[in-house]
Amino acid sequence: MTNMRKALKPAVWMFYVVIVFEILFMISPFALYFYSAYGPTLNVFHRWPWTAWLTQFFLPHISETSSPLLNALPGLGGLLILAGAVLFLAGAIPVYWAKLRGRGPVTGWLYALIRHPQYVGLAVIGLGTLLIWPRFLVLVTYVTMLFLYAVLAHWEEEQCLTRFGEAYRAYQARTGMFLPRSLSKRLPRILPVSTSKRVLAVLGLYAVLLPATITLGFGLRDYSLSKISAFYTKSTAVLSPALLTDQELGAAYRTAIADTRVQKAIIAARPAKLIVYVVPVEWYLPDLPIEAVHKSGGHQTRADFDRRHYKVLFTAARIHTVEATERDIITSAYGRDPIVLAKVDISVPEVSGIDTPPPHVVWGDIPTPMF
């Protein structure tokens, strides 16, 4: 059991850093190096339809929506990351200072309220990251991490009881594990006192909550897709990251698809299903394979964009379910292959230019958000 504990703790940290912090690596200068190793791992999931959904996103990342709540989630995620980092540091510094000074257990300040503020801080950081980078794989990992943190916290408390005895037991009696005692004592006890029964109960709870959370994620994805600018046919999904009117979205698509050069490119690619993106010409979205030259600063999405000029990106959906139609094209696709990029002016209407888009996004052939 001791060896298992020693092996589990670094493994938990490794999964947390690699998967939950994917978004932090992406915006860092080390993104290309990170994805050179991590990208192939993500693409392994695409080999089978029963795992391909793990790399998909369940909330909008590149799209504006008609829901103020959905639009506010990335900002909320940033605040949670900041708050979680402050909480983690506020919990970590006293502990390591006490170790350096050779003192006993830390029971003051934050530790006078909860016994594991560091784990709570990490959980808050993880939730914030999940809202900013809502990949299903991150969701699964996040829920798993919460359970593993609870297991590690129990193990650490057993060690403290062995080392400090009744003094630590008294400390447990007046504090909460992850919430202040005044709140935690009001919650119903769902785990038995017996260690063996508690392990079985935790495994059972995990087996119930993980599928329930994934189901909630699928529901959130359907809700999100109902709030973006989009229309669908049996073989084509047309989306815009900007919040366009139906007339603007339709005009941009019709103008582009009427061009013979676009038609020839699509015929040559022979896609089973098309995913088309209508992007304001001033916008820069590194998550889409539009620009060959990477710009610093992440998303550049002016609110007062020119509503006449658009970049229309035609892509072939990477999809296992070739019979998928309409919105199911988006929910079934695990990637896209760029075909052709048309620049249109819907006020004329005319195609002002045709370009060959890059083969993939700047980070390489990795799964990025579909919407």
Short mmCIF file of C-alpha atoms in Angstrom, two decimals:
data_model
loop_
_atom_site.label_atom_id
_atom_site.label_comp_id
_atom_site.label_asym_id
_atom_site.label_seq_id
_atom_site.Cartn_x
_atom_site.Cartn_y
_atom_site.Cartn_z
CA MET A 1 0.00 0.00 0.00
CA THR A 2 2.84 2.38 0.85
CA ASN A 3 4.51 1.75 -2.51
CA MET A 4 1.20 2.39 -4.26
CA ARG A 5 0.86 5.72 -2.49
CA LYS A 6 4.37 6.73 -3.49
CA ALA A 7 3.70 5.82 -7.13
CA LEU A 8 0.24 7.39 -7.29
CA LYS A 9 1.16 10.88 -6.15
CA PRO A 10 3.67 11.74 -8.93
CA ALA A 11 1.37 10.09 -11.47
CA VAL A 12 -1.49 12.34 -10.38
CA TRP A 13 0.69 15.41 -10.74
CA MET A 14 1.91 14.34 -14.17
CA PHE A 15 -1.62 13.83 -15.52
CA TYR A 16 -2.71 17.15 -14.05
CA VAL A 17 0.15 19.08 -15.64
CA VAL A 18 0.00 17.40 -19.05
CA ILE A 19 -3.76 17.29 -19.63
CA VAL A 20 -5.50 19.88 -17.44
CA PHE A 21 -2.83 22.46 -18.24
CA GLU A 22 -2.91 21.85 -22.00
CA ILE A 23 -4.27 25.35 -22.56
CA LEU A 24 -1.43 26.89 -20.53
CA PHE A 25 1.14 25.08 -22.66
CA MET A 26 -0.67 26.20 -25.83
CA ILE A 27 -0.31 29.90 -25.01
CA SER A 28 3.29 29.50 -23.88
CA PRO A 29 6.44 29.78 -26.04
CA PHE A 30 6.89 26.02 -25.60
CA ALA A 31 3.63 25.06 -27.37
CA LEU A 32 5.32 23.61 -30.47
CA TYR A 33 7.59 21.40 -28.36
CA PHE A 34 4.69 20.33 -26.15
CA TYR A 35 2.47 19.31 -29.05
CA SER A 36 5.28 17.54 -30.88
CA ALA A 37 5.06 14.99 -28.05
CA TYR A 38 1.46 15.37 -26.88
CA GLY A 39 -0.22 15.76 -30.30
CA PRO A 40 0.42 12.18 -31.48
CA THR A 41 -1.03 10.93 -28.20
CA LEU A 42 -4.24 12.87 -28.82
CA ASN A 43 -4.44 11.59 -32.39
CA VAL A 44 -4.33 7.98 -31.17
CA PHE A 45 -7.88 8.46 -29.86
CA HIS A 46 -9.05 9.20 -33.42
CA ARG A 47 -8.45 5.66 -34.59
CA TRP A 48 -11.72 4.41 -33.14
CA PRO A 49 -15.19 6.00 -33.08
CA TRP A 50 -15.70 5.07 -29.42
CA THR A 51 -12.69 7.16 -28.36
CA ALA A 52 -12.57 9.94 -30.97
CA TRP A 53 -15.07 12.04 -28.99
CA LEU A 54 -12.53 12.48 -26.17
CA THR A 55 -10.61 15.14 -28.12
CA GLN A 56 -13.78 17.09 -28.97
CA PHE A 57 -14.97 20.19 -27.10
CA PHE A 58 -18.26 20.50 -25.24
CA LEU A 59 -18.33 24.31 -24.88
CA PRO A 60 -17.56 27.07 -27.41
CA HIS A 61 -13.93 28.11 -27.58
CA ILE A 62 -13.61 30.07 -30.83
CA SER A 63 -17.26 31.08 -31.28
CA GLU A 64 -19.35 33.90 -29.95
CA THR A 65 -22.85 32.83 -28.95
CA SER A 66 -26.25 34.35 -28.30
CA SER A 67 -26.00 33.20 -24.67
CA PRO A 68 -24.47 35.75 -22.26
CA LEU A 69 -23.72 32.90 -19.86
CA LEU A 70 -21.71 30.91 -22.42
CA ASN A 71 -19.85 34.06 -23.49
CA ALA A 72 -18.92 34.77 -19.87
CA LEU A 73 -17.43 31.34 -19.15
CA PRO A 74 -13.89 31.98 -20.48
CA GLY A 75 -13.62 35.13 -18.38
CA LEU A 76 -14.89 33.23 -15.36
CA GLY A 77 -12.35 30.52 -16.08
CA GLY A 78 -9.53 33.05 -16.00
CA LEU A 79 -10.69 34.39 -12.64
CA LEU A 80 -10.91 30.87 -11.23
CA ILE A 81 -7.36 30.09 -12.37
CA LEU A 82 -6.10 33.23 -10.65
CA ALA A 83 -8.09 32.55 -7.46
CA GLY A 84 -7.00 28.91 -7.39
CA ALA A 85 -3.35 29.85 -7.83
CA VAL A 86 -3.57 32.32 -4.93
CA LEU A 87 -5.27 29.69 -2.75
CA PHE A 88 -2.69 27.05 -3.67
CA LEU A 89 0.25 29.33 -2.86
CA ALA A 90 -1.39 30.50 0.35
CA GLY A 91 -1.65 26.86 1.39
CA ALA A 92 1.76 25.74 0.15
CA ILE A 93 4.00 28.50 1.50
CA PRO A 94 3.19 27.98 5.22
CA VAL A 95 3.68 24.21 4.90
CA TYR A 96 7.10 24.41 3.29
CA TRP A 97 8.15 27.23 5.61
CA ALA A 98 7.23 25.04 8.57
CA LYS A 99 9.26 22.17 7.10
CA LEU A 100 12.28 24.42 6.68
CA ARG A 101 11.97 25.64 10.27
CA GLY A 102 11.43 22.11 11.61
CA ARG A 103 8.02 22.91 13.07
CA GLY A 104 4.99 20.65 13.51
CA PRO A 105 1.81 20.60 11.41
CA VAL A 106 0.44 23.92 10.16
CA THR A 107 -2.95 24.60 11.75
CA GLY A 108 -3.28 28.38 11.47
CA TRP A 109 -4.76 30.82 8.97
CA LEU A 110 -6.27 28.86 6.02
CA TYR A 111 -5.53 25.61 7.81
CA ALA A 112 -7.72 26.75 10.69
CA LEU A 113 -10.67 26.46 8.28
CA ILE A 114 -9.79 23.58 5.94
CA ARG A 115 -7.11 20.91 6.10
CA HIS A 116 -6.23 20.75 2.40
CA PRO A 117 -6.25 24.24 0.83
CA GLN A 118 -3.60 23.19 -1.70
CA TYR A 119 -5.85 20.52 -3.20
CA VAL A 120 -8.79 22.93 -3.19
CA GLY A 121 -6.63 25.47 -5.01
CA LEU A 122 -5.65 22.89 -7.63
CA ALA A 123 -9.30 21.91 -8.06
CA VAL A 124 -10.27 25.55 -8.63
CA ILE A 125 -7.42 26.01 -11.14
CA GLY A 126 -8.56 22.86 -12.93
CA LEU A 127 -12.16 24.07 -13.12
CA GLY A 128 -11.03 27.40 -14.55
CA THR A 129 -8.85 25.66 -17.12
CA LEU A 130 -11.75 23.39 -18.05
CA LEU A 131 -13.97 26.40 -18.78
CA ILE A 132 -11.30 27.91 -21.03
CA TRP A 133 -10.25 24.67 -22.75
CA PRO A 134 -13.35 22.43 -22.51
CA ARG A 135 -12.11 19.25 -24.13
CA PHE A 136 -13.93 16.04 -23.12
CA LEU A 137 -10.58 14.45 -22.28
CA VAL A 138 -9.87 17.31 -19.88
CA LEU A 139 -13.32 16.83 -18.32
CA VAL A 140 -12.71 13.11 -17.75
CA THR A 141 -9.28 13.80 -16.33
CA TYR A 142 -10.54 16.59 -14.11
CA VAL A 143 -13.22 14.43 -12.51
CA THR A 144 -10.67 11.64 -12.06
CA MET A 145 -8.21 14.05 -10.47
CA LEU A 146 -10.81 15.21 -7.95
CA PHE A 147 -11.30 11.64 -6.76
CA LEU A 148 -7.57 10.97 -6.66
CA TYR A 149 -6.96 14.15 -4.67
CA ALA A 150 -9.54 12.98 -2.15
CA VAL A 151 -7.74 9.62 -1.89
CA LEU A 152 -4.37 11.31 -1.45
CA ALA A 153 -5.78 13.65 1.19
CA HIS A 154 -7.08 10.67 3.21
CA TRP A 155 -3.72 8.93 2.96
CA GLU A 156 -1.89 12.05 4.10
CA GLU A 157 -4.21 12.38 7.08
CA GLU A 158 -3.52 8.79 8.08
CA GLN A 159 0.19 9.63 8.09
CA CYS A 160 -0.46 12.73 10.19
CA LEU A 161 -2.48 10.70 12.71
CA THR A 162 0.36 8.20 12.97
CA ARG A 163 2.90 10.96 13.47
CA PHE A 164 1.01 13.49 15.63
CA GLY A 165 -1.65 11.34 17.31
CA GLU A 166 -4.47 12.92 19.32
CA ALA A 167 -3.36 16.47 18.58
CA TYR A 168 -4.08 15.93 14.90
CA ARG A 169 -7.33 14.09 15.67
CA ALA A 170 -8.50 17.13 17.63
CA TYR A 171 -7.52 19.33 14.68
CA GLN A 172 -9.61 17.13 12.38
CA ALA A 173 -12.60 17.50 14.69
CA ARG A 174 -12.65 21.30 14.43
CA THR A 175 -11.87 21.72 10.71
CA GLY A 176 -13.27 20.57 7.40
CA MET A 177 -11.33 18.57 4.87
CA PHE A 178 -12.04 20.68 1.77
CA LEU A 179 -14.77 23.01 3.05
CA PRO A 180 -15.02 24.94 6.33
CA ARG A 181 -16.47 22.83 9.14
CA SER A 182 -19.54 25.07 9.33
CA LEU A 183 -20.42 24.00 5.78
CA SER A 184 -19.15 20.43 5.64
CA LYS A 185 -21.06 19.35 8.76
CA ARG A 186 -24.32 20.25 7.01
CA LEU A 187 -23.60 17.91 4.12
CA PRO A 188 -24.92 14.35 4.36
CA ARG A 189 -22.31 11.66 5.01
CA ILE A 190 -22.20 9.43 1.95
CA LEU A 191 -19.02 7.50 2.70
CA PRO A 192 -18.91 4.80 5.40
CA VAL A 193 -16.44 5.05 8.27
CA SER A 194 -14.91 1.63 7.58
CA THR A 195 -11.83 1.93 5.36
CA SER A 196 -12.63 -1.08 3.17
CA LYS A 197 -16.24 -0.03 2.70
CA ARG A 198 -15.16 3.54 2.02
CA VAL A 199 -12.90 2.39 -0.83
CA LEU A 200 -15.77 0.50 -2.44
CA ALA A 201 -18.08 3.47 -1.94
CA VAL A 202 -15.59 5.85 -3.57
CA LEU A 203 -15.19 3.53 -6.55
CA GLY A 204 -18.96 3.22 -6.88
CA LEU A 205 -19.41 6.98 -6.63
CA TYR A 206 -16.78 7.51 -9.30
CA ALA A 207 -18.45 4.92 -11.55
CA VAL A 208 -21.71 6.88 -11.29
CA LEU A 209 -20.46 10.46 -11.39
CA LEU A 210 -18.05 10.11 -14.31
CA PRO A 211 -20.70 8.92 -16.83
CA ALA A 212 -23.13 11.50 -15.43
CA THR A 213 -20.58 14.28 -15.95
CA ILE A 214 -19.85 13.11 -19.50
CA THR A 215 -23.58 13.04 -20.25
CA LEU A 216 -23.83 16.60 -18.94
CA GLY A 217 -20.95 17.53 -21.25
CA PHE A 218 -22.82 16.17 -24.28
CA GLY A 219 -25.88 18.15 -23.23
CA LEU A 220 -23.82 21.33 -22.89
CA ARG A 221 -22.38 20.74 -26.36
CA ASP A 222 -25.84 20.46 -27.89
CA TYR A 223 -26.95 23.61 -26.07
CA SER A 224 -23.83 25.48 -27.20
CA LEU A 225 -24.33 24.49 -30.84
CA SER A 226 -27.87 25.85 -30.66
CA LYS A 227 -26.46 29.26 -29.67
CA ILE A 228 -23.83 29.83 -32.38
CA SER A 229 -24.25 31.19 -35.92
CA ALA A 230 -24.71 28.11 -38.10
CA PHE A 231 -26.86 26.33 -40.63
CA TYR A 232 -26.73 22.78 -41.89
CA THR A 233 -27.56 20.60 -44.87
CA LYS A 234 -27.31 16.84 -45.27
CA SER A 235 -23.64 17.02 -46.24
CA THR A 236 -22.47 20.43 -45.02
CA ALA A 237 -22.17 22.32 -41.74
CA VAL A 238 -21.64 26.07 -42.12
CA LEU A 239 -20.45 27.86 -38.97
CA SER A 240 -19.21 31.29 -38.03
CA PRO A 241 -17.13 32.10 -34.96
CA ALA A 242 -18.71 35.57 -35.12
CA LEU A 243 -22.34 36.15 -34.22
CA LEU A 244 -23.76 36.76 -37.71
CA THR A 245 -27.32 37.08 -38.92
CA ASP A 246 -28.73 34.23 -40.99
CA GLN A 247 -28.63 36.54 -44.02
CA GLU A 248 -24.93 37.40 -43.54
CA LEU A 249 -23.90 33.79 -42.98
CA GLY A 250 -25.91 32.52 -45.94
CA ALA A 251 -24.70 35.28 -48.27
CA ALA A 252 -21.03 34.60 -47.48
CA TYR A 253 -21.42 30.87 -48.06
CA ARG A 254 -23.46 31.23 -51.27
CA THR A 255 -21.01 33.75 -52.70
CA ALA A 256 -18.05 31.45 -52.04
CA ILE A 257 -19.64 28.19 -53.17
CA ALA A 258 -20.78 29.76 -56.46
CA ASP A 259 -17.16 30.35 -57.51
CA THR A 260 -15.98 27.72 -60.01
CA ARG A 261 -12.50 27.61 -58.43
CA VAL A 262 -14.04 26.67 -55.09
CA GLN A 263 -16.21 24.04 -56.76
CA LYS A 264 -13.22 22.48 -58.53
CA ALA A 265 -11.22 22.34 -55.30
CA ILE A 266 -14.08 20.63 -53.48
CA ILE A 267 -14.61 18.12 -56.30
CA ALA A 268 -10.89 17.31 -56.29
CA ALA A 269 -10.90 16.76 -52.52
CA ARG A 270 -13.98 14.52 -52.67
CA PRO A 271 -14.96 15.12 -49.03
CA ALA A 272 -17.59 12.90 -47.45
CA LYS A 273 -18.82 15.86 -45.40
CA LEU A 274 -17.96 19.54 -45.46
CA ILE A 275 -17.39 21.90 -42.54
CA VAL A 276 -17.32 25.52 -43.66
CA TYR A 277 -16.18 28.45 -41.52
CA VAL A 278 -17.21 32.04 -42.25
CA VAL A 279 -14.74 34.32 -40.46
CA PRO A 280 -14.61 38.15 -40.50
CA VAL A 281 -11.62 39.16 -42.60
CA GLU A 282 -9.99 41.08 -39.71
CA TRP A 283 -10.21 38.17 -37.29
CA TYR A 284 -7.29 35.91 -36.48
CA LEU A 285 -8.03 32.51 -34.94
CA PRO A 286 -5.00 30.22 -34.58
CA ASP A 287 -7.36 27.31 -33.86
CA LEU A 288 -8.43 27.32 -37.53
CA PRO A 289 -6.09 26.47 -40.44
CA ILE A 290 -6.52 29.78 -42.26
CA GLU A 291 -3.31 31.82 -41.94
CA ALA A 292 0.04 30.27 -42.75
CA VAL A 293 1.87 32.87 -40.65
CA HIS A 294 1.37 32.63 -36.90
CA LYS A 295 0.63 35.89 -35.09
CA SER A 296 1.38 36.46 -31.43
CA GLY A 297 -1.33 37.39 -28.97
CA GLY A 298 -3.83 34.55 -29.42
CA HIS A 299 -7.33 35.25 -30.69
CA GLN A 300 -7.82 38.63 -32.39
CA THR A 301 -11.57 39.15 -32.70
CA ARG A 302 -12.64 42.76 -33.06
CA ALA A 303 -16.24 43.39 -32.03
CA ASP A 304 -16.65 46.15 -34.63
CA PHE A 305 -15.61 44.01 -37.59
CA ASP A 306 -16.47 44.76 -41.21
CA ARG A 307 -19.73 42.90 -41.83
CA ARG A 308 -19.20 42.82 -45.61
CA HIS A 309 -15.88 41.03 -45.99
CA TYR A 310 -15.25 37.45 -44.88
CA LYS A 311 -12.81 34.57 -45.17
CA VAL A 312 -14.69 31.38 -46.04
CA LEU A 313 -12.73 28.23 -45.20
CA PHE A 314 -13.90 24.94 -46.74
CA THR A 315 -12.70 21.83 -44.93
CA ALA A 316 -13.31 18.10 -45.22
CA ALA A 317 -14.59 16.62 -41.99
CA ARG A 318 -12.58 13.80 -40.48
CA ILE A 319 -15.38 11.54 -39.44
CA HIS A 320 -16.08 7.89 -38.68
CA THR A 321 -19.85 8.21 -39.06
CA VAL A 322 -20.11 9.01 -42.77
CA GLU A 323 -23.91 8.86 -42.59
CA ALA A 324 -23.96 11.85 -40.22
CA THR A 325 -26.01 14.81 -41.45
CA GLU A 326 -26.63 18.42 -40.43
CA ARG A 327 -25.50 19.19 -36.85
CA ASP A 328 -24.30 15.61 -36.36
CA ILE A 329 -21.47 16.41 -38.78
CA ILE A 330 -19.99 18.68 -36.10
CA THR A 331 -20.66 16.35 -33.18
CA SER A 332 -19.20 13.37 -35.06
CA ALA A 333 -16.13 15.09 -36.55
CA TYR A 334 -12.81 14.67 -34.77
CA GLY A 335 -10.85 16.93 -37.12
CA ARG A 336 -10.84 18.66 -40.49
CA ASP A 337 -8.64 18.86 -43.59
CA PRO A 338 -8.49 22.30 -45.26
CA ILE A 339 -9.52 22.40 -48.91
CA VAL A 340 -9.74 26.00 -50.10
CA LEU A 341 -10.07 29.52 -48.70
CA ALA A 342 -12.24 32.13 -50.41
CA LYS A 343 -12.33 35.82 -49.56
CA VAL A 344 -15.73 37.31 -50.25
CA ASP A 345 -17.50 40.65 -50.27
CA ILE A 346 -21.19 40.00 -49.66
CA SER A 347 -22.20 43.58 -50.52
CA VAL A 348 -21.43 43.07 -54.23
CA PRO A 349 -21.46 39.98 -53.98
CA GLU A 350 -18.14 38.65 -55.29
CA VAL A 351 -15.13 36.50 -54.49
CA SER A 352 -12.12 38.80 -54.17
CA GLY A 353 -9.51 36.08 -53.80
CA ILE A 354 -8.81 32.36 -53.59
CA ASP A 355 -6.03 30.95 -51.39
CA THR A 356 -4.69 27.54 -50.47
CA PRO A 357 -4.94 27.24 -46.68
CA PRO A 358 -2.16 25.64 -44.63
CA PRO A 359 -2.52 21.87 -44.11
CA HIS A 360 -3.10 22.27 -40.38
CA VAL A 361 -2.99 24.77 -37.53
CA VAL A 362 0.27 26.33 -36.42
CA TRP A 363 0.84 23.75 -33.66
CA GLY A 364 0.70 20.85 -36.10
CA ASP A 365 -1.84 18.18 -36.98
CA ILE A 366 -3.65 18.22 -33.65
CA PRO A 367 -7.37 18.34 -32.73
CA THR A 368 -8.48 21.92 -32.10
CA PRO A 369 -11.99 23.23 -31.29
CA MET A 370 -14.65 22.77 -33.96
CA PHE A 371 -16.67 25.74 -32.73
#
